[in-house]
Amino acid sequence: MKNRTIFFSAFLAGLIFSCAKNPFTGKNTLALVPNSEILPSAFQQYGQFLKENKVISGTSDAKKVELIGVKIKNAAEKWLNANGYQGYLKDYQWEYKLVDSKDVNAWCMPGGKIVVYTGILPITKDDAGLATVLGHEVSHALANHGQQRMSAGLLQQLGAVGTAVAVGNKSEETQQMAMTAYGAATTLGGMLPFSRAHESEADKIGLTLMAIAGYNPEEAIVFWQRMSANSGGNKPPEFMSTHPSDETRIANLKKLVPVAKAEALKFGVIFK
Ligand SMILES: [Zn+2]
């Protein structure tokens, strides 16, 4: 009983110290698993994924993924530096890979490890479409959504095997959580869906990033309309039409276009 009390006190203390304000969302986020533990594991899993899948390089599509990815990254850096968050991306190791797959999908792991599947290219269609997808995916990473999902998973796990965590072995635990959160072992391409709130946040941040990178945020609406019209019944969770509903998503984005344009204007980017 005494051990239990000590454990929960330590746990609560950890919880308080692990809440950090996220510059992109302005919210305190639950970060039970720090980036220093998440990123090496994410990098390793990304490397493993690339080994096990067909990475396309040297084609004009692959070059576009890289080029537009870099522009989105630069936009994020500009925004952070302008808002007093120098060094926020210091542990990031950006990579932008095109992978051969019919899946209509793309993702970004913590630390800036991005994959775009060839299956989404007919829907992204042009540079602005690709910028919409990359902006959205990068935003999940910037807003630490994966980390929060992992923290939530850790909490669940604590309910079941809390004492195991209390006695140590945290890195093994973290590894396991990483595996669960990213499904790297078997289903990295079919990641667990983010919550509706996280999707909306990624849309909002992504819209601003694409605008700062010079892509008209109105094109994001056109992209999501194309995505909505893509009725291939096997959309992976990340781009499932009901999460949030296409209509809600598009309505929200329309409202946010002027916000994104105003933000871009601060960096000298002007849209007609
Ligand atoms: Zn998303």
mmCIF file of C-alpha atoms and ligand atoms in Angstrom:
data_model
loop_
_atom_site.group_PDB
_atom_site.id
_atom_site.type_symbol
_atom_site.label_atom_id
_atom_site.label_comp_id
_atom_site.label_asym_id
_atom_site.label_seq_id
_atom_site.Cartn_x
_atom_site.Cartn_y
_atom_site.Cartn_z
ATOM 1 C CA MET A 1 0.000 0.000 0.000
ATOM 2 C CA LYS A 2 2.790 2.354 0.923
ATOM 3 C CA ASN A 3 4.620 1.565 -2.279
ATOM 4 C CA ARG A 4 1.483 2.264 -4.193
ATOM 5 C CA THR A 5 1.158 5.690 -2.589
ATOM 6 C CA ILE A 6 4.767 6.514 -3.357
ATOM 7 C CA PHE A 7 4.263 5.333 -6.878
ATOM 8 C CA PHE A 8 1.202 7.480 -7.473
ATOM 9 C CA SER A 9 2.869 10.549 -5.948
ATOM 10 C CA ALA A 10 5.846 10.076 -8.204
ATOM 11 C CA PHE A 11 3.527 9.504 -11.092
ATOM 12 C CA LEU A 12 1.547 12.698 -10.445
ATOM 13 C CA ALA A 13 4.749 14.701 -10.050
ATOM 14 C CA GLY A 14 5.900 13.325 -13.363
ATOM 15 C CA LEU A 15 2.609 14.235 -14.926
ATOM 16 C CA ILE A 16 2.824 17.837 -13.782
ATOM 17 C CA PHE A 17 6.396 18.287 -14.941
ATOM 18 C CA SER A 18 5.670 16.667 -18.254
ATOM 19 C CA CYS A 19 2.972 19.104 -19.304
ATOM 20 C CA ALA A 20 4.430 21.560 -21.755
ATOM 21 C CA LYS A 21 2.834 24.332 -23.727
ATOM 22 C CA ASN A 22 2.854 23.604 -27.430
ATOM 23 C CA PRO A 23 3.692 26.678 -29.541
ATOM 24 C CA PHE A 24 1.497 25.541 -32.412
ATOM 25 C CA THR A 25 -1.635 24.902 -30.409
ATOM 26 C CA GLY A 26 -1.085 27.172 -27.397
ATOM 27 C CA LYS A 27 -2.264 24.262 -25.254
ATOM 28 C CA ASN A 28 -0.653 22.409 -22.442
ATOM 29 C CA THR A 29 -0.040 18.954 -23.745
ATOM 30 C CA LEU A 30 0.409 15.720 -21.953
ATOM 31 C CA ALA A 31 3.960 14.585 -22.593
ATOM 32 C CA LEU A 32 4.681 11.642 -20.336
ATOM 33 C CA VAL A 33 7.147 10.335 -22.851
ATOM 34 C CA PRO A 34 9.752 12.988 -23.676
ATOM 35 C CA ASN A 35 11.026 13.628 -27.214
ATOM 36 C CA SER A 36 14.468 12.445 -26.162
ATOM 37 C CA GLU A 37 12.977 8.978 -25.731
ATOM 38 C CA ILE A 38 10.480 9.064 -28.569
ATOM 39 C CA LEU A 39 12.674 10.343 -31.368
ATOM 40 C CA PRO A 40 15.426 7.692 -31.430
ATOM 41 C CA SER A 41 12.734 5.030 -31.453
ATOM 42 C CA ALA A 42 10.770 6.822 -34.196
ATOM 43 C CA PHE A 43 13.925 7.251 -36.305
ATOM 44 C CA GLN A 44 14.735 3.566 -35.970
ATOM 45 C CA GLN A 45 11.221 2.531 -36.959
ATOM 46 C CA TYR A 46 11.247 4.892 -39.923
ATOM 47 C CA GLY A 47 14.524 3.381 -41.130
ATOM 48 C CA GLN A 48 13.054 -0.090 -40.747
ATOM 49 C CA PHE A 49 9.938 0.913 -42.693
ATOM 50 C CA LEU A 50 12.047 2.279 -45.549
ATOM 51 C CA LYS A 51 14.024 -0.965 -45.676
ATOM 52 C CA GLU A 52 10.863 -3.031 -45.924
ATOM 53 C CA ASN A 53 9.077 -0.897 -48.498
ATOM 54 C CA LYS A 54 9.837 0.325 -51.993
ATOM 55 C CA VAL A 55 11.190 3.856 -51.764
ATOM 56 C CA ILE A 56 11.034 5.775 -55.027
ATOM 57 C CA SER A 57 13.886 8.167 -55.676
ATOM 58 C CA GLY A 58 15.089 10.301 -58.543
ATOM 59 C CA THR A 59 11.696 10.664 -60.238
ATOM 60 C CA SER A 60 10.045 14.056 -60.622
ATOM 61 C CA ASP A 61 7.358 12.966 -58.107
ATOM 62 C CA ALA A 62 9.983 11.959 -55.535
ATOM 63 C CA LYS A 63 11.816 15.246 -56.053
ATOM 64 C CA LYS A 64 8.557 17.149 -55.566
ATOM 65 C CA VAL A 65 7.855 15.412 -52.264
ATOM 66 C CA GLU A 66 11.330 16.430 -51.079
ATOM 67 C CA LEU A 67 11.168 19.978 -52.436
ATOM 68 C CA ILE A 68 7.723 20.772 -51.055
ATOM 69 C CA GLY A 69 8.552 18.992 -47.788
ATOM 70 C CA VAL A 70 11.580 21.259 -47.351
ATOM 71 C CA LYS A 71 9.434 24.324 -48.058
ATOM 72 C CA ILE A 72 6.924 23.274 -45.393
ATOM 73 C CA LYS A 73 9.777 22.628 -42.942
ATOM 74 C CA ASN A 74 11.248 26.071 -43.712
ATOM 75 C CA ALA A 75 7.827 27.643 -43.133
ATOM 76 C CA ALA A 76 7.595 25.942 -39.734
ATOM 77 C CA GLU A 77 11.080 27.206 -38.819
ATOM 78 C CA LYS A 78 10.253 30.746 -39.912
ATOM 79 C CA TRP A 79 7.049 30.743 -37.886
ATOM 80 C CA LEU A 80 8.776 29.349 -34.789
ATOM 81 C CA ASN A 81 11.686 31.783 -34.992
ATOM 82 C CA ALA A 82 9.317 34.721 -35.458
ATOM 83 C CA ASN A 83 7.318 33.652 -32.425
ATOM 84 C CA GLY A 84 10.214 33.163 -30.029
ATOM 85 C CA TYR A 85 10.580 29.383 -30.264
ATOM 86 C CA GLN A 86 14.111 29.107 -31.633
ATOM 87 C CA GLY A 87 15.466 25.622 -31.173
ATOM 88 C CA TYR A 88 12.058 23.918 -31.042
ATOM 89 C CA LEU A 89 13.065 21.710 -33.957
ATOM 90 C CA LYS A 90 16.606 21.034 -32.792
ATOM 91 C CA ASP A 91 16.070 17.292 -32.361
ATOM 92 C CA TYR A 92 14.256 16.903 -35.686
ATOM 93 C CA GLN A 93 15.929 14.985 -38.501
ATOM 94 C CA TRP A 94 13.744 15.742 -41.489
ATOM 95 C CA GLU A 95 13.286 13.195 -44.280
ATOM 96 C CA TYR A 96 10.741 13.178 -47.081
ATOM 97 C CA LYS A 97 10.248 9.865 -48.899
ATOM 98 C CA LEU A 98 7.892 8.735 -51.640
ATOM 99 C CA VAL A 99 6.909 5.088 -51.195
ATOM 100 C CA ASP A 100 5.318 2.857 -53.807
ATOM 101 C CA SER A 101 1.881 1.828 -52.515
ATOM 102 C CA LYS A 102 -1.717 1.931 -53.661
ATOM 103 C CA ASP A 103 -2.754 3.309 -50.258
ATOM 104 C CA VAL A 104 -4.202 6.809 -50.371
ATOM 105 C CA ASN A 105 -2.078 7.949 -47.467
ATOM 106 C CA ALA A 106 0.811 9.926 -46.050
ATOM 107 C CA TRP A 107 2.254 10.324 -42.558
ATOM 108 C CA CYS A 108 4.903 12.085 -40.519
ATOM 109 C CA MET A 109 6.482 10.456 -37.499
ATOM 110 C CA PRO A 110 7.738 12.493 -34.551
ATOM 111 C CA GLY A 111 10.984 14.213 -35.469
ATOM 112 C CA GLY A 112 10.004 15.016 -39.065
ATOM 113 C CA LYS A 113 10.136 11.580 -40.712
ATOM 114 C CA ILE A 114 7.711 11.805 -43.615
ATOM 115 C CA VAL A 115 6.300 9.230 -46.023
ATOM 116 C CA VAL A 116 3.977 9.962 -48.951
ATOM 117 C CA TYR A 117 2.436 6.989 -50.774
ATOM 118 C CA THR A 118 2.196 7.068 -54.567
ATOM 119 C CA GLY A 119 -1.505 6.192 -54.126
ATOM 120 C CA ILE A 120 -2.304 9.693 -52.922
ATOM 121 C CA LEU A 121 -0.651 11.490 -55.859
ATOM 122 C CA PRO A 122 -3.657 11.277 -58.226
ATOM 123 C CA ILE A 123 -5.619 13.169 -55.540
ATOM 124 C CA THR A 124 -2.970 15.694 -54.544
ATOM 125 C CA LYS A 125 -2.672 16.279 -58.300
ATOM 126 C CA ASP A 126 -0.483 19.390 -58.124
ATOM 127 C CA ASP A 127 2.083 21.132 -55.917
ATOM 128 C CA ALA A 128 -0.535 22.878 -53.778
ATOM 129 C CA GLY A 129 -2.339 19.572 -53.196
ATOM 130 C CA LEU A 130 0.897 17.955 -52.072
ATOM 131 C CA ALA A 131 1.635 20.992 -49.880
ATOM 132 C CA THR A 132 -1.789 20.501 -48.246
ATOM 133 C CA VAL A 133 -0.985 16.897 -47.377
ATOM 134 C CA LEU A 134 2.567 17.614 -46.225
ATOM 135 C CA GLY A 135 1.420 20.647 -44.212
ATOM 136 C CA HIS A 136 -1.212 18.516 -42.484
ATOM 137 C CA GLU A 137 1.143 15.620 -41.748
ATOM 138 C CA VAL A 138 4.015 17.807 -40.539
ATOM 139 C CA SER A 139 1.525 19.574 -38.262
ATOM 140 C CA HIS A 140 0.660 16.316 -36.509
ATOM 141 C CA ALA A 141 4.363 16.012 -35.663
ATOM 142 C CA LEU A 142 4.804 19.675 -34.688
ATOM 143 C CA ALA A 143 1.788 19.579 -32.396
ATOM 144 C CA ASN A 144 3.194 16.408 -30.778
ATOM 145 C CA HIS A 145 0.021 14.488 -31.499
ATOM 146 C CA GLY A 146 1.908 11.209 -31.667
ATOM 147 C CA GLN A 147 3.487 11.961 -28.317
ATOM 148 C CA GLN A 148 0.097 12.692 -26.778
ATOM 149 C CA ARG A 149 -1.352 9.532 -28.213
ATOM 150 C CA MET A 150 1.606 7.667 -26.795
ATOM 151 C CA SER A 151 1.130 9.346 -23.396
ATOM 152 C CA ALA A 152 -2.533 8.406 -23.428
ATOM 153 C CA GLY A 153 -1.521 4.853 -24.227
ATOM 154 C CA LEU A 154 0.982 4.915 -21.387
ATOM 155 C CA LEU A 155 -1.741 6.008 -18.987
ATOM 156 C CA GLN A 156 -3.941 3.146 -20.098
ATOM 157 C CA GLN A 157 -1.072 0.773 -19.633
ATOM 158 C CA LEU A 158 -0.437 2.192 -16.163
ATOM 159 C CA GLY A 159 -3.925 1.141 -15.202
ATOM 160 C CA ALA A 160 -3.056 -2.432 -15.982
ATOM 161 C CA VAL A 161 0.593 -2.746 -15.135
ATOM 162 C CA GLY A 162 1.288 0.470 -13.291
ATOM 163 C CA THR A 163 3.746 -0.998 -10.861
ATOM 164 C CA ALA A 164 5.868 -2.400 -13.639
ATOM 165 C CA VAL A 165 6.363 1.125 -14.890
ATOM 166 C CA ALA A 166 7.077 2.363 -11.376
ATOM 167 C CA VAL A 167 9.969 -0.036 -10.861
ATOM 168 C CA GLY A 168 11.741 1.080 -13.966
ATOM 169 C CA ASN A 169 12.364 -0.452 -17.352
ATOM 170 C CA LYS A 170 11.005 2.711 -18.779
ATOM 171 C CA SER A 171 12.918 2.538 -22.000
ATOM 172 C CA GLU A 172 11.540 -0.900 -22.766
ATOM 173 C CA GLU A 173 8.116 0.399 -21.860
ATOM 174 C CA THR A 174 8.615 3.383 -24.116
ATOM 175 C CA GLN A 175 9.691 1.113 -26.923
ATOM 176 C CA GLN A 176 6.498 -0.849 -26.515
ATOM 177 C CA MET A 177 4.390 2.275 -26.478
ATOM 178 C CA ALA A 178 6.148 3.470 -29.583
ATOM 179 C CA MET A 179 5.339 0.217 -31.266
ATOM 180 C CA THR A 180 1.713 0.523 -30.286
ATOM 181 C CA ALA A 181 1.386 4.154 -31.216
ATOM 182 C CA TYR A 182 2.957 3.849 -34.618
ATOM 183 C CA GLY A 183 2.084 0.261 -35.276
ATOM 184 C CA ALA A 184 5.510 -0.018 -36.828
ATOM 185 C CA ALA A 185 5.834 -3.762 -36.544
ATOM 186 C CA THR A 186 2.919 -4.624 -38.744
ATOM 187 C CA THR A 187 0.737 -1.757 -39.787
ATOM 188 C CA LEU A 188 2.705 1.431 -40.040
ATOM 189 C CA GLY A 189 0.780 2.272 -43.205
ATOM 190 C CA GLY A 190 -2.492 1.846 -41.353
ATOM 191 C CA MET A 191 -1.783 4.008 -38.346
ATOM 192 C CA LEU A 192 -4.399 4.396 -35.679
ATOM 193 C CA PRO A 193 -6.603 7.347 -36.434
ATOM 194 C CA PHE A 194 -5.883 10.603 -34.659
ATOM 195 C CA SER A 195 -8.744 12.104 -32.707
ATOM 196 C CA ARG A 196 -11.089 14.518 -34.387
ATOM 197 C CA ALA A 197 -9.583 17.387 -32.365
ATOM 198 C CA HIS A 198 -6.096 16.450 -33.547
ATOM 199 C CA GLU A 199 -7.261 16.315 -37.155
ATOM 200 C CA SER A 200 -8.742 19.810 -36.879
ATOM 201 C CA GLU A 201 -5.545 21.120 -35.286
ATOM 202 C CA ALA A 202 -3.410 19.572 -38.025
ATOM 203 C CA ASP A 203 -5.681 21.116 -40.671
ATOM 204 C CA LYS A 204 -5.384 24.539 -39.089
ATOM 205 C CA ILE A 205 -1.616 24.521 -38.561
ATOM 206 C CA GLY A 206 -1.062 22.901 -41.951
ATOM 207 C CA LEU A 207 -3.042 25.614 -43.692
ATOM 208 C CA THR A 208 -0.845 28.306 -42.148
ATOM 209 C CA LEU A 209 2.352 26.444 -43.005
ATOM 210 C CA MET A 210 1.375 25.944 -46.643
ATOM 211 C CA ALA A 211 0.475 29.636 -46.901
ATOM 212 C CA ILE A 212 3.806 30.753 -45.407
ATOM 213 C CA ALA A 213 5.495 28.347 -47.870
ATOM 214 C CA GLY A 214 3.777 30.245 -50.683
ATOM 215 C CA TYR A 215 0.925 27.871 -51.549
ATOM 216 C CA ASN A 216 -2.529 29.407 -51.710
ATOM 217 C CA PRO A 217 -4.506 27.971 -48.754
ATOM 218 C CA GLU A 218 -7.659 28.013 -50.880
ATOM 219 C CA GLU A 219 -6.124 25.061 -52.717
ATOM 220 C CA ALA A 220 -6.447 23.012 -49.525
ATOM 221 C CA ILE A 221 -10.216 23.210 -49.862
ATOM 222 C CA VAL A 222 -10.008 22.007 -53.439
ATOM 223 C CA PHE A 223 -7.776 19.139 -52.315
ATOM 224 C CA TRP A 224 -10.199 17.999 -49.589
ATOM 225 C CA GLN A 225 -13.048 18.191 -52.091
ATOM 226 C CA ARG A 226 -11.089 15.862 -54.371
ATOM 227 C CA MET A 227 -10.372 13.601 -51.394
ATOM 228 C CA SER A 228 -14.064 13.581 -50.539
ATOM 229 C CA ALA A 229 -14.977 12.629 -54.088
ATOM 230 C CA ASN A 230 -12.493 9.759 -53.999
ATOM 231 C CA SER A 231 -14.927 7.026 -53.111
ATOM 232 C CA GLY A 232 -12.466 4.138 -53.116
ATOM 233 C CA GLY A 233 -13.853 2.370 -50.036
ATOM 234 C CA ASN A 234 -10.456 1.517 -48.565
ATOM 235 C CA LYS A 235 -9.214 4.874 -47.385
ATOM 236 C CA PRO A 236 -6.869 4.414 -44.440
ATOM 237 C CA PRO A 237 -7.935 5.978 -41.103
ATOM 238 C CA GLU A 238 -5.851 9.120 -41.575
ATOM 239 C CA PHE A 239 -7.874 10.133 -44.606
ATOM 240 C CA MET A 240 -11.175 8.488 -43.828
ATOM 241 C CA SER A 241 -14.020 10.603 -45.077
ATOM 242 C CA THR A 242 -15.883 10.508 -41.798
ATOM 243 C CA HIS A 243 -13.094 11.673 -39.535
ATOM 244 C CA PRO A 244 -14.010 14.502 -39.285
ATOM 245 C CA SER A 245 -16.753 14.548 -41.881
ATOM 246 C CA ASP A 246 -15.636 16.042 -45.159
ATOM 247 C CA GLU A 247 -18.304 18.722 -44.955
ATOM 248 C CA THR A 248 -17.269 19.859 -41.490
ATOM 249 C CA ARG A 249 -13.627 19.788 -42.425
ATOM 250 C CA ILE A 250 -14.136 21.836 -45.578
ATOM 251 C CA ALA A 251 -16.413 24.328 -43.789
ATOM 252 C CA ASN A 252 -13.769 24.792 -41.053
ATOM 253 C CA LEU A 253 -10.999 25.227 -43.603
ATOM 254 C CA LYS A 254 -12.955 27.892 -45.460
ATOM 255 C CA LYS A 255 -13.202 29.866 -42.224
ATOM 256 C CA LEU A 256 -9.465 29.472 -41.626
ATOM 257 C CA VAL A 257 -8.247 30.560 -45.072
ATOM 258 C CA PRO A 258 -8.207 34.298 -44.155
ATOM 259 C CA VAL A 259 -6.323 33.460 -40.923
ATOM 260 C CA ALA A 260 -3.682 31.522 -42.855
ATOM 261 C CA LYS A 261 -3.362 34.309 -45.429
ATOM 262 C CA ALA A 262 -2.961 36.927 -42.685
ATOM 263 C CA GLU A 263 -0.248 34.830 -41.060
ATOM 264 C CA ALA A 264 1.553 34.433 -44.407
ATOM 265 C CA LEU A 265 1.380 38.178 -44.979
ATOM 266 C CA LYS A 266 3.542 38.666 -41.872
ATOM 267 C CA PHE A 267 6.261 36.824 -43.807
ATOM 268 C CA GLY A 268 5.716 38.858 -46.974
ATOM 269 C CA VAL A 269 3.655 36.215 -48.769
ATOM 270 C CA ILE A 270 0.725 37.843 -50.554
ATOM 271 C CA PHE A 271 -2.166 36.036 -52.262
ATOM 272 C CA LYS A 272 -4.582 37.688 -54.632
HETATM 273 ZN ZN ZN B 1 -4.351 13.838 -39.900
#
